[in-house]
Amino acid sequence: MSASELREIISECCSDQVFSYNGKPSGITAEVNNYIPVFHVWHGDKLKDFDDVDILMSEPFFSGKSLNELAGEIDFDSL
């Protein structure tokens, strides 16, 4: 999956994305309140919330890598 495809899926806020990277369970869950999305992200026992999908995609949150970097390397499962 390309980074732009992943960004589109995440920004739709319709399904959670889960994956494993560097031996750690990881994922993104979207929550929408008053039409404003918040993306809850985890990697192992690290947690962080994002309110901007572009920042989420570029933040090196996953063992020093961003979702933009990981998009072509790993498989994402939609829940």
N, CA, C and O atoms as a CHARMM CRD file, in Angstrom:
* protein
*
  316
    1    1 MET  N      0.84600  -1.17400   0.00000 PROA 1      0.00000
    2    1 MET  CA     0.00000   0.00000   0.00000 PROA 1      0.00000
    3    1 MET  C      0.89200   1.23700   0.00000 PROA 1      0.00000
    4    1 MET  O      1.87400   1.30800   0.73900 PROA 1      0.00000
    5    2 SER  N      0.54500   2.18600  -0.81800 PROA 2      0.00000
    6    2 SER  CA     1.33600   3.41600  -0.87400 PROA 2      0.00000
    7    2 SER  C      0.98200   4.32900   0.29600 PROA 2      0.00000
    8    2 SER  O     -0.04300   4.14500   0.95300 PROA 2      0.00000
    9    3 ALA  N      1.83600   5.31000   0.54600 PROA 3      0.00000
   10    3 ALA  CA     1.58600   6.27100   1.62300 PROA 3      0.00000
   11    3 ALA  C      0.31300   7.06500   1.35300 PROA 3      0.00000
   12    3 ALA  O     -0.44400   7.34100   2.28300 PROA 3      0.00000
   13    4 SER  N      0.06300   7.43400   0.11000 PROA 4      0.00000
   14    4 SER  CA    -1.15000   8.20600  -0.19500 PROA 4      0.00000
   15    4 SER  C     -2.41100   7.36500   0.00300 PROA 4      0.00000
   16    4 SER  O     -3.42900   7.88300   0.46200 PROA 4      0.00000
   17    5 GLU  N     -2.35700   6.07500  -0.33700 PROA 5      0.00000
   18    5 GLU  CA    -3.50200   5.18500  -0.08600 PROA 5      0.00000
   19    5 GLU  C     -3.75500   5.03600   1.40900 PROA 5      0.00000
   20    5 GLU  O     -4.90200   5.07700   1.85300 PROA 5      0.00000
   21    6 LEU  N     -2.69100   4.86500   2.18300 PROA 6      0.00000
   22    6 LEU  CA    -2.82900   4.74000   3.63000 PROA 6      0.00000
   23    6 LEU  C     -3.38800   6.02200   4.22800 PROA 6      0.00000
   24    6 LEU  O     -4.26800   5.97200   5.08800 PROA 6      0.00000
   25    7 ARG  N     -2.89000   7.16200   3.78600 PROA 7      0.00000
   26    7 ARG  CA    -3.38700   8.44600   4.27900 PROA 7      0.00000
   27    7 ARG  C     -4.88200   8.57900   4.02100 PROA 7      0.00000
   28    7 ARG  O     -5.63400   9.01500   4.89200 PROA 7      0.00000
   29    8 GLU  N     -5.30700   8.20200   2.82500 PROA 8      0.00000
   30    8 GLU  CA    -6.72800   8.28500   2.46100 PROA 8      0.00000
   31    8 GLU  C     -7.57700   7.39500   3.37400 PROA 8      0.00000
   32    8 GLU  O     -8.62500   7.82700   3.85400 PROA 8      0.00000
   33    9 ILE  N     -7.13900   6.17200   3.61300 PROA 9      0.00000
   34    9 ILE  CA    -7.88000   5.24900   4.48000 PROA 9      0.00000
   35    9 ILE  C     -7.98200   5.80500   5.89300 PROA 9      0.00000
   36    9 ILE  O     -9.05600   5.78600   6.49400 PROA 9      0.00000
   37   10 ILE  N     -6.87300   6.29700   6.42300 PROA 10     0.00000
   38   10 ILE  CA    -6.87200   6.84300   7.78900 PROA 10     0.00000
   39   10 ILE  C     -7.77900   8.06300   7.87700 PROA 10     0.00000
   40   10 ILE  O     -8.55500   8.19100   8.82400 PROA 10     0.00000
   41   11 SER  N     -7.69000   8.95900   6.90100 PROA 11     0.00000
   42   11 SER  CA    -8.45800  10.20900   6.96300 PROA 11     0.00000
   43   11 SER  C     -9.95900   9.99200   6.80800 PROA 11     0.00000
   44   11 SER  O    -10.74400  10.85700   7.19600 PROA 11     0.00000
   45   12 GLU  N    -10.37700   8.85400   6.24800 PROA 12     0.00000
   46   12 GLU  CA   -11.80300   8.55200   6.14000 PROA 12     0.00000
   47   12 GLU  C    -12.43100   8.22700   7.49600 PROA 12     0.00000
   48   12 GLU  O    -13.65300   8.28100   7.63700 PROA 12     0.00000
   49   13 CYS  N    -11.61400   7.89100   8.48700 PROA 13     0.00000
   50   13 CYS  CA   -12.07200   7.63000   9.86100 PROA 13     0.00000
   51   13 CYS  C    -13.09500   6.49800   9.94300 PROA 13     0.00000
   52   13 CYS  O    -13.92300   6.48500  10.85400 PROA 13     0.00000
   53   14 CYS  N    -13.05300   5.55000   9.00800 PROA 14     0.00000
   54   14 CYS  CA   -14.05500   4.47900   8.98200 PROA 14     0.00000
   55   14 CYS  C    -13.56100   3.15700   9.55300 PROA 14     0.00000
   56   14 CYS  O    -14.37100   2.32800   9.96700 PROA 14     0.00000
   57   15 SER  N    -12.25500   2.94400   9.58500 PROA 15     0.00000
   58   15 SER  CA   -11.74700   1.67500  10.09500 PROA 15     0.00000
   59   15 SER  C    -10.42400   1.88900  10.81800 PROA 15     0.00000
   60   15 SER  O     -9.66600   2.80900  10.51200 PROA 15     0.00000
   61   16 ASP  N    -10.17400   1.02100  11.77600 PROA 16     0.00000
   62   16 ASP  CA    -8.89900   1.03800  12.48100 PROA 16     0.00000
   63   16 ASP  C     -7.85600   0.35200  11.60800 PROA 16     0.00000
   64   16 ASP  O     -8.18200  -0.54300  10.82900 PROA 16     0.00000
   65   17 GLN  N     -6.61500   0.76900  11.73900 PROA 17     0.00000
   66   17 GLN  CA    -5.50600   0.14500  11.02400 PROA 17     0.00000
   67   17 GLN  C     -4.56400  -0.45500  12.05800 PROA 17     0.00000
   68   17 GLN  O     -4.08800   0.24800  12.95000 PROA 17     0.00000
   69   18 VAL  N     -4.29500  -1.73800  11.94500 PROA 18     0.00000
   70   18 VAL  CA    -3.38900  -2.39900  12.88000 PROA 18     0.00000
   71   18 VAL  C     -2.27100  -3.07800  12.10300 PROA 18     0.00000
   72   18 VAL  O     -2.44900  -3.50700  10.96300 PROA 18     0.00000
   73   19 PHE  N     -1.11200  -3.16200  12.75000 PROA 19     0.00000
   74   19 PHE  CA     0.04700  -3.78500  12.13100 PROA 19     0.00000
   75   19 PHE  C      1.07100  -4.06900  13.21800 PROA 19     0.00000
   76   19 PHE  O      0.92400  -3.63600  14.36100 PROA 19     0.00000
   77   20 SER  N      2.09000  -4.79000  12.84900 PROA 20     0.00000
   78   20 SER  CA     3.20400  -5.05300  13.75600 PROA 20     0.00000
   79   20 SER  C      4.45700  -4.50200  13.09700 PROA 20     0.00000
   80   20 SER  O      4.69400  -4.71000  11.90700 PROA 20     0.00000
   81   21 TYR  N      5.26100  -3.79200  13.89100 PROA 21     0.00000
   82   21 TYR  CA     6.51700  -3.27500  13.36100 PROA 21     0.00000
   83   21 TYR  C      7.57700  -3.36000  14.44000 PROA 21     0.00000
   84   21 TYR  O      7.34900  -2.97900  15.58800 PROA 21     0.00000
   85   22 ASN  N      8.72700  -3.86000  14.05800 PROA 22     0.00000
   86   22 ASN  CA     9.84800  -3.98700  14.98400 PROA 22     0.00000
   87   22 ASN  C      9.45900  -4.84300  16.19000 PROA 22     0.00000
   88   22 ASN  O      9.91900  -4.60600  17.30700 PROA 22     0.00000
   89   23 GLY  N      8.60300  -5.84700  15.94700 PROA 23     0.00000
   90   23 GLY  CA     8.16600  -6.75900  16.99700 PROA 23     0.00000
   91   23 GLY  C      7.14600  -6.18500  17.96400 PROA 23     0.00000
   92   23 GLY  O      6.87500  -6.78400  19.00500 PROA 23     0.00000
   93   24 LYS  N      6.57500  -5.02500  17.63200 PROA 24     0.00000
   94   24 LYS  CA     5.62100  -4.37600  18.53700 PROA 24     0.00000
   95   24 LYS  C      4.25900  -4.23700  17.86400 PROA 24     0.00000
   96   24 LYS  O      4.17800  -3.83800  16.70200 PROA 24     0.00000
   97   25 PRO  N      3.18000  -4.56700  18.59600 PROA 25     0.00000
   98   25 PRO  CA     1.85100  -4.31900  18.04200 PROA 25     0.00000
   99   25 PRO  C      1.62700  -2.81700  17.91500 PROA 25     0.00000
  100   25 PRO  O      2.00600  -2.04500  18.79600 PROA 25     0.00000
  101   26 SER  N      1.00800  -2.41300  16.81000 PROA 26     0.00000
  102   26 SER  CA     0.85700  -0.99000  16.50500 PROA 26     0.00000
  103   26 SER  C     -0.47400  -0.76000  15.80900 PROA 26     0.00000
  104   26 SER  O     -1.07200  -1.68600  15.26200 PROA 26     0.00000
  105   27 GLY  N     -0.93100   0.49200  15.83800 PROA 27     0.00000
  106   27 GLY  CA    -2.15900   0.78200  15.12200 PROA 27     0.00000
  107   27 GLY  C     -2.62100   2.21500  15.23900 PROA 27     0.00000
  108   27 GLY  O     -2.03400   3.03900  15.94100 PROA 27     0.00000
  109   28 ILE  N     -3.70500   2.47900  14.51800 PROA 28     0.00000
  110   28 ILE  CA    -4.32500   3.80000  14.47900 PROA 28     0.00000
  111   28 ILE  C     -5.83000   3.61200  14.59400 PROA 28     0.00000
  112   28 ILE  O     -6.42300   2.84000  13.84100 PROA 28     0.00000
  113   29 THR  N     -6.44200   4.31300  15.53000 PROA 29     0.00000
  114   29 THR  CA    -7.89200   4.32200  15.69600 PROA 29     0.00000
  115   29 THR  C     -8.36300   5.76300  15.58800 PROA 29     0.00000
  116   29 THR  O     -7.80800   6.65000  16.23600 PROA 29     0.00000
  117   30 ALA  N     -9.37300   5.99700  14.78100 PROA 30     0.00000
  118   30 ALA  CA    -9.91300   7.34800  14.62300 PROA 30     0.00000
  119   30 ALA  C    -11.17300   7.51400  15.46500 PROA 30     0.00000
  120   30 ALA  O    -12.00400   6.61100  15.55600 PROA 30     0.00000
  121   31 GLU  N    -11.29100   8.67100  16.06600 PROA 31     0.00000
  122   31 GLU  CA   -12.48600   9.04200  16.82700 PROA 31     0.00000
  123   31 GLU  C    -12.91100  10.42100  16.32500 PROA 31     0.00000
  124   31 GLU  O    -12.07700  11.31300  16.16900 PROA 31     0.00000
  125   32 VAL  N    -14.20300  10.59200  16.07400 PROA 32     0.00000
  126   32 VAL  CA   -14.70400  11.86700  15.55800 PROA 32     0.00000
  127   32 VAL  C    -15.72200  12.43500  16.53600 PROA 32     0.00000
  128   32 VAL  O    -16.70400  11.77400  16.87400 PROA 32     0.00000
  129   33 ASN  N    -15.48400  13.65700  16.98800 PROA 33     0.00000
  130   33 ASN  CA   -16.41000  14.37800  17.85600 PROA 33     0.00000
  131   33 ASN  C    -16.69600  15.72800  17.23100 PROA 33     0.00000
  132   33 ASN  O    -15.77300  16.48800  16.93900 PROA 33     0.00000
  133   34 ASN  N    -17.97300  16.03400  17.02300 PROA 34     0.00000
  134   34 ASN  CA   -18.36900  17.30300  16.39900 PROA 34     0.00000
  135   34 ASN  C    -17.63700  17.53400  15.07900 PROA 34     0.00000
  136   34 ASN  O    -17.18900  18.64300  14.78800 PROA 34     0.00000
  137   35 TYR  N    -17.52300  16.46600  14.28600 PROA 35     0.00000
  138   35 TYR  CA   -16.89900  16.50800  12.96100 PROA 35     0.00000
  139   35 TYR  C    -15.39000  16.75400  12.99600 PROA 35     0.00000
  140   35 TYR  O    -14.78300  17.04300  11.96500 PROA 35     0.00000
  141   36 ILE  N    -14.79300  16.64000  14.16900 PROA 36     0.00000
  142   36 ILE  CA   -13.35100  16.84500  14.30200 PROA 36     0.00000
  143   36 ILE  C    -12.69200  15.50500  14.63500 PROA 36     0.00000
  144   36 ILE  O    -12.97100  14.92800  15.68600 PROA 36     0.00000
  145   37 PRO  N    -11.81500  15.00300  13.74800 PROA 37     0.00000
  146   37 PRO  CA   -11.17500  13.71300  14.01400 PROA 37     0.00000
  147   37 PRO  C     -9.97400  13.83200  14.95700 PROA 37     0.00000
  148   37 PRO  O     -9.23200  14.81400  14.94500 PROA 37     0.00000
  149   38 VAL  N     -9.81900  12.79600  15.76600 PROA 38     0.00000
  150   38 VAL  CA    -8.62000  12.61000  16.57900 PROA 38     0.00000
  151   38 VAL  C     -8.14600  11.19300  16.28400 PROA 38     0.00000
  152   38 VAL  O     -8.93300  10.24700  16.30200 PROA 38     0.00000
  153   39 PHE  N     -6.86100  11.05800  16.01500 PROA 39     0.00000
  154   39 PHE  CA    -6.28900   9.76200  15.68500 PROA 39     0.00000
  155   39 PHE  C     -5.47800   9.27400  16.87800 PROA 39     0.00000
  156   39 PHE  O     -4.46900   9.87700  17.24400 PROA 39     0.00000
  157   40 HSD  N     -5.93100   8.16900  17.48500 PROA 40     0.00000
  158   40 HSD  CA    -5.23200   7.56100  18.61000 PROA 40     0.00000
  159   40 HSD  C     -4.25900   6.53400  18.02300 PROA 40     0.00000
  160   40 HSD  O     -4.66500   5.63100  17.29200 PROA 40     0.00000
  161   41 VAL  N     -2.99700   6.67900  18.34400 PROA 41     0.00000
  162   41 VAL  CA    -1.95000   5.86000  17.74800 PROA 41     0.00000
  163   41 VAL  C     -1.18300   5.14600  18.85300 PROA 41     0.00000
  164   41 VAL  O     -0.92400   5.72300  19.90900 PROA 41     0.00000
  165   42 TRP  N     -0.82000   3.89000  18.60600 PROA 42     0.00000
  166   42 TRP  CA    -0.00500   3.16600  19.57400 PROA 42     0.00000
  167   42 TRP  C      1.07200   2.36200  18.85200 PROA 42     0.00000
  168   42 TRP  O      0.92400   1.96000  17.69800 PROA 42     0.00000
  169   43 HSD  N      2.15400   2.14800  19.58400 PROA 43     0.00000
  170   43 HSD  CA     3.27700   1.33900  19.10400 PROA 43     0.00000
  171   43 HSD  C      3.91200   0.73600  20.34800 PROA 43     0.00000
  172   43 HSD  O      4.58600   1.43000  21.10900 PROA 43     0.00000
  173   44 GLY  N      3.69100  -0.56600  20.55400 PROA 44     0.00000
  174   44 GLY  CA     4.10100  -1.18200  21.81800 PROA 44     0.00000
  175   44 GLY  C      3.29500  -0.55500  22.93600 PROA 44     0.00000
  176   44 GLY  O      2.06500  -0.56000  22.88400 PROA 44     0.00000
  177   45 ASP  N      3.96400  -0.00900  23.95500 PROA 45     0.00000
  178   45 ASP  CA     3.22600   0.66000  25.03200 PROA 45     0.00000
  179   45 ASP  C      3.26600   2.18200  24.92200 PROA 45     0.00000
  180   45 ASP  O      2.86100   2.87400  25.85500 PROA 45     0.00000
  181   46 LYS  N      3.74800   2.71500  23.79700 PROA 46     0.00000
  182   46 LYS  CA     3.70500   4.16300  23.55300 PROA 46     0.00000
  183   46 LYS  C      2.35200   4.53700  22.95400 PROA 46     0.00000
  184   46 LYS  O      1.84100   3.84700  22.07200 PROA 46     0.00000
  185   47 LEU  N      1.78100   5.63400  23.44200 PROA 47     0.00000
  186   47 LEU  CA     0.50500   6.13800  22.93300 PROA 47     0.00000
  187   47 LEU  C      0.64200   7.61200  22.58300 PROA 47     0.00000
  188   47 LEU  O      1.37900   8.34700  23.24000 PROA 47     0.00000
  189   48 LYS  N     -0.07000   8.04300  21.54500 PROA 48     0.00000
  190   48 LYS  CA    -0.06500   9.45900  21.19600 PROA 48     0.00000
  191   48 LYS  C     -1.32500   9.76600  20.39400 PROA 48     0.00000
  192   48 LYS  O     -1.79700   8.93300  19.62000 PROA 48     0.00000
  193   49 ASP  N     -1.86600  10.96700  20.58500 PROA 49     0.00000
  194   49 ASP  CA    -3.02500  11.42600  19.82800 PROA 49     0.00000
  195   49 ASP  C     -2.58800  12.49100  18.82500 PROA 49     0.00000
  196   49 ASP  O     -1.74300  13.33700  19.12000 PROA 49     0.00000
  197   50 PHE  N     -3.17900  12.43100  17.63900 PROA 50     0.00000
  198   50 PHE  CA    -2.91700  13.40300  16.57800 PROA 50     0.00000
  199   50 PHE  C     -4.23900  13.99200  16.11800 PROA 50     0.00000
  200   50 PHE  O     -5.24400  13.28400  16.05900 PROA 50     0.00000
  201   51 ASP  N     -4.25000  15.27800  15.79200 PROA 51     0.00000
  202   51 ASP  CA    -5.45500  15.89000  15.24400 PROA 51     0.00000
  203   51 ASP  C     -5.27200  16.29700  13.78100 PROA 51     0.00000
  204   51 ASP  O     -6.14000  16.94500  13.19700 PROA 51     0.00000
  205   52 ASP  N     -4.14300  15.91500  13.20200 PROA 52     0.00000
  206   52 ASP  CA    -3.85100  16.24300  11.80700 PROA 52     0.00000
  207   52 ASP  C     -3.25300  15.00800  11.13500 PROA 52     0.00000
  208   52 ASP  O     -2.20500  14.51900  11.55600 PROA 52     0.00000
  209   53 VAL  N     -3.91000  14.50800  10.10300 PROA 53     0.00000
  210   53 VAL  CA    -3.46300  13.28200   9.45300 PROA 53     0.00000
  211   53 VAL  C     -2.09300  13.45400   8.79000 PROA 53     0.00000
  212   53 VAL  O     -1.32600  12.49400   8.72500 PROA 53     0.00000
  213   54 ASP  N     -1.76900  14.64700   8.30100 PROA 54     0.00000
  214   54 ASP  CA    -0.46300  14.85200   7.66800 PROA 54     0.00000
  215   54 ASP  C      0.67200  14.79500   8.68700 PROA 54     0.00000
  216   54 ASP  O      1.74400  14.26400   8.39500 PROA 54     0.00000
  217   55 ILE  N      0.44100  15.33500   9.87100 PROA 55     0.00000
  218   55 ILE  CA     1.44400  15.22900  10.93900 PROA 55     0.00000
  219   55 ILE  C      1.57600  13.77300  11.37400 PROA 55     0.00000
  220   55 ILE  O      2.68600  13.28600  11.58600 PROA 55     0.00000
  221   56 LEU  N      0.44400  13.07600  11.50700 PROA 56     0.00000
  222   56 LEU  CA     0.46700  11.65100  11.84400 PROA 56     0.00000
  223   56 LEU  C      1.30100  10.87100  10.83500 PROA 56     0.00000
  224   56 LEU  O      2.10800  10.02600  11.22400 PROA 56     0.00000
  225   57 MET  N      1.12000  11.14000   9.55600 PROA 57     0.00000
  226   57 MET  CA     1.83700  10.40500   8.51600 PROA 57     0.00000
  227   57 MET  C      3.34100  10.67400   8.53200 PROA 57     0.00000
  228   57 MET  O      4.12000   9.80600   8.14000 PROA 57     0.00000
  229   58 SER  N      3.76300  11.85600   8.97800 PROA 58     0.00000
  230   58 SER  CA     5.18500  12.21700   8.91100 PROA 58     0.00000
  231   58 SER  C      5.93500  12.09800  10.23800 PROA 58     0.00000
  232   58 SER  O      7.16300  12.18800  10.25600 PROA 58     0.00000
  233   59 GLU  N      5.22800  11.89900  11.33900 PROA 59     0.00000
  234   59 GLU  CA     5.86100  11.79100  12.66500 PROA 59     0.00000
  235   59 GLU  C      6.62700  10.46800  12.78000 PROA 59     0.00000
  236   59 GLU  O      6.04800   9.41600  12.51000 PROA 59     0.00000
  237   60 PRO  N      7.89900  10.48300  13.16900 PROA 60     0.00000
  238   60 PRO  CA     8.67000   9.23400  13.32500 PROA 60     0.00000
  239   60 PRO  C      8.33900   8.53400  14.65100 PROA 60     0.00000
  240   60 PRO  O      9.21100   8.35300  15.50100 PROA 60     0.00000
  241   61 PHE  N      7.08300   8.14800  14.81400 PROA 61     0.00000
  242   61 PHE  CA     6.55900   7.58700  16.05700 PROA 61     0.00000
  243   61 PHE  C      6.85100   6.08800  16.20000 PROA 61     0.00000
  244   61 PHE  O      6.95700   5.59000  17.32000 PROA 61     0.00000
  245   62 PHE  N      6.97900   5.38300  15.11100 PROA 62     0.00000
  246   62 PHE  CA     7.08300   3.92600  15.11700 PROA 62     0.00000
  247   62 PHE  C      8.55000   3.49100  15.05900 PROA 62     0.00000
  248   62 PHE  O      9.10100   3.27900  13.97900 PROA 62     0.00000
  249   63 SER  N      9.16700   3.36400  16.22200 PROA 63     0.00000
  250   63 SER  CA    10.58600   2.99500  16.32000 PROA 63     0.00000
  251   63 SER  C     11.45100   3.87900  15.42000 PROA 63     0.00000
  252   63 SER  O     12.36400   3.39200  14.75300 PROA 63     0.00000
  253   64 GLY  N     11.15500   5.18200  15.40800 PROA 64     0.00000
  254   64 GLY  CA    11.93700   6.13600  14.63700 PROA 64     0.00000
  255   64 GLY  C     11.54200   6.26800  13.18000 PROA 64     0.00000
  256   64 GLY  O     12.20400   6.98200  12.42700 PROA 64     0.00000
  257   65 LYS  N     10.47200   5.59300  12.76600 PROA 65     0.00000
  258   65 LYS  CA    10.01100   5.69200  11.37900 PROA 65     0.00000
  259   65 LYS  C      8.59800   6.25600  11.34000 PROA 65     0.00000
  260   65 LYS  O      7.81700   6.08600  12.27600 PROA 65     0.00000
  261   66 SER  N      8.28900   6.92200  10.25300 PROA 66     0.00000
  262   66 SER  CA     6.95000   7.48500  10.05800 PROA 66     0.00000
  263   66 SER  C      6.08700   6.51400   9.24500 PROA 66     0.00000
  264   66 SER  O      6.59500   5.56800   8.64300 PROA 66     0.00000
  265   67 LEU  N      4.78400   6.76500   9.23800 PROA 67     0.00000
  266   67 LEU  CA     3.88900   5.96700   8.39400 PROA 67     0.00000
  267   67 LEU  C      4.21600   6.15600   6.91900 PROA 67     0.00000
  268   67 LEU  O      4.05400   5.22500   6.13000 PROA 67     0.00000
  269   68 ASN  N      4.67400   7.34500   6.53200 PROA 68     0.00000
  270   68 ASN  CA     5.09800   7.55900   5.14300 PROA 68     0.00000
  271   68 ASN  C      6.21900   6.59700   4.76700 PROA 68     0.00000
  272   68 ASN  O      6.24500   6.08300   3.64900 PROA 68     0.00000
  273   69 GLU  N      7.13900   6.35000   5.68800 PROA 69     0.00000
  274   69 GLU  CA     8.25100   5.43000   5.42700 PROA 69     0.00000
  275   69 GLU  C      7.80700   3.97300   5.47900 PROA 69     0.00000
  276   69 GLU  O      8.29000   3.14800   4.70400 PROA 69     0.00000
  277   70 LEU  N      6.89300   3.65500   6.38600 PROA 70     0.00000
  278   70 LEU  CA     6.47400   2.27000   6.58400 PROA 70     0.00000
  279   70 LEU  C      5.45400   1.78800   5.56100 PROA 70     0.00000
  280   70 LEU  O      5.29500   0.58200   5.37300 PROA 70     0.00000
  281   71 ALA  N      4.76700   2.69900   4.90500 PROA 71     0.00000
  282   71 ALA  CA     3.63900   2.34300   4.04000 PROA 71     0.00000
  283   71 ALA  C      3.97600   1.24400   3.03100 PROA 71     0.00000
  284   71 ALA  O      3.16600   0.33600   2.84800 PROA 71     0.00000
  285   72 GLY  N      5.09600   1.28400   2.39200 PROA 72     0.00000
  286   72 GLY  CA     5.44800   0.26500   1.41400 PROA 72     0.00000
  287   72 GLY  C      6.12900  -0.95800   1.99600 PROA 72     0.00000
  288   72 GLY  O      6.33300  -1.94400   1.28800 PROA 72     0.00000
  289   73 GLU  N      6.49000  -0.91200   3.28100 PROA 73     0.00000
  290   73 GLU  CA     7.26700  -1.98300   3.90400 PROA 73     0.00000
  291   73 GLU  C      6.43900  -3.02300   4.63700 PROA 73     0.00000
  292   73 GLU  O      6.83700  -4.18600   4.70000 PROA 73     0.00000
  293   74 ILE  N      5.30000  -2.63700   5.19000 PROA 74     0.00000
  294   74 ILE  CA     4.55200  -3.54800   6.05400 PROA 74     0.00000
  295   74 ILE  C      3.11000  -3.68400   5.58600 PROA 74     0.00000
  296   74 ILE  O      2.62100  -2.88800   4.78500 PROA 74     0.00000
  297   75 ASP  N      2.44000  -4.71400   6.10300 PROA 75     0.00000
  298   75 ASP  CA     1.03300  -4.94500   5.78600 PROA 75     0.00000
  299   75 ASP  C      0.15800  -4.35500   6.87600 PROA 75     0.00000
  300   75 ASP  O      0.40000  -4.57200   8.06300 PROA 75     0.00000
  301   76 PHE  N     -0.85100  -3.61500   6.47300 PROA 76     0.00000
  302   76 PHE  CA    -1.81900  -3.02600   7.39100 PROA 76     0.00000
  303   76 PHE  C     -3.11100  -3.81900   7.29300 PROA 76     0.00000
  304   76 PHE  O     -3.53300  -4.19400   6.20000 PROA 76     0.00000
  305   77 ASP  N     -3.73600  -4.07200   8.42800 PROA 77     0.00000
  306   77 ASP  CA    -5.03200  -4.73700   8.46100 PROA 77     0.00000
  307   77 ASP  C     -6.08100  -3.74100   8.91100 PROA 77     0.00000
  308   77 ASP  O     -5.87600  -3.00700   9.87700 PROA 77     0.00000
  309   78 SER  N     -7.20700  -3.71600   8.21200 PROA 78     0.00000
  310   78 SER  CA    -8.32000  -2.84500   8.59800 PROA 78     0.00000
  311   78 SER  C     -9.27000  -3.62500   9.48000 PROA 78     0.00000
  312   78 SER  O     -9.61300  -4.77100   9.19100 PROA 78     0.00000
  313   79 LEU  N     -9.68900  -2.98900  10.55600 PROA 79     0.00000
  314   79 LEU  CA   -10.67000  -3.61000  11.45400 PROA 79     0.00000
  315   79 LEU  C    -11.96100  -2.83800  11.39800 PROA 79     0.00000
  316   79 LEU  O    -12.92200  -3.19200  12.08100 PROA 79     0.00000
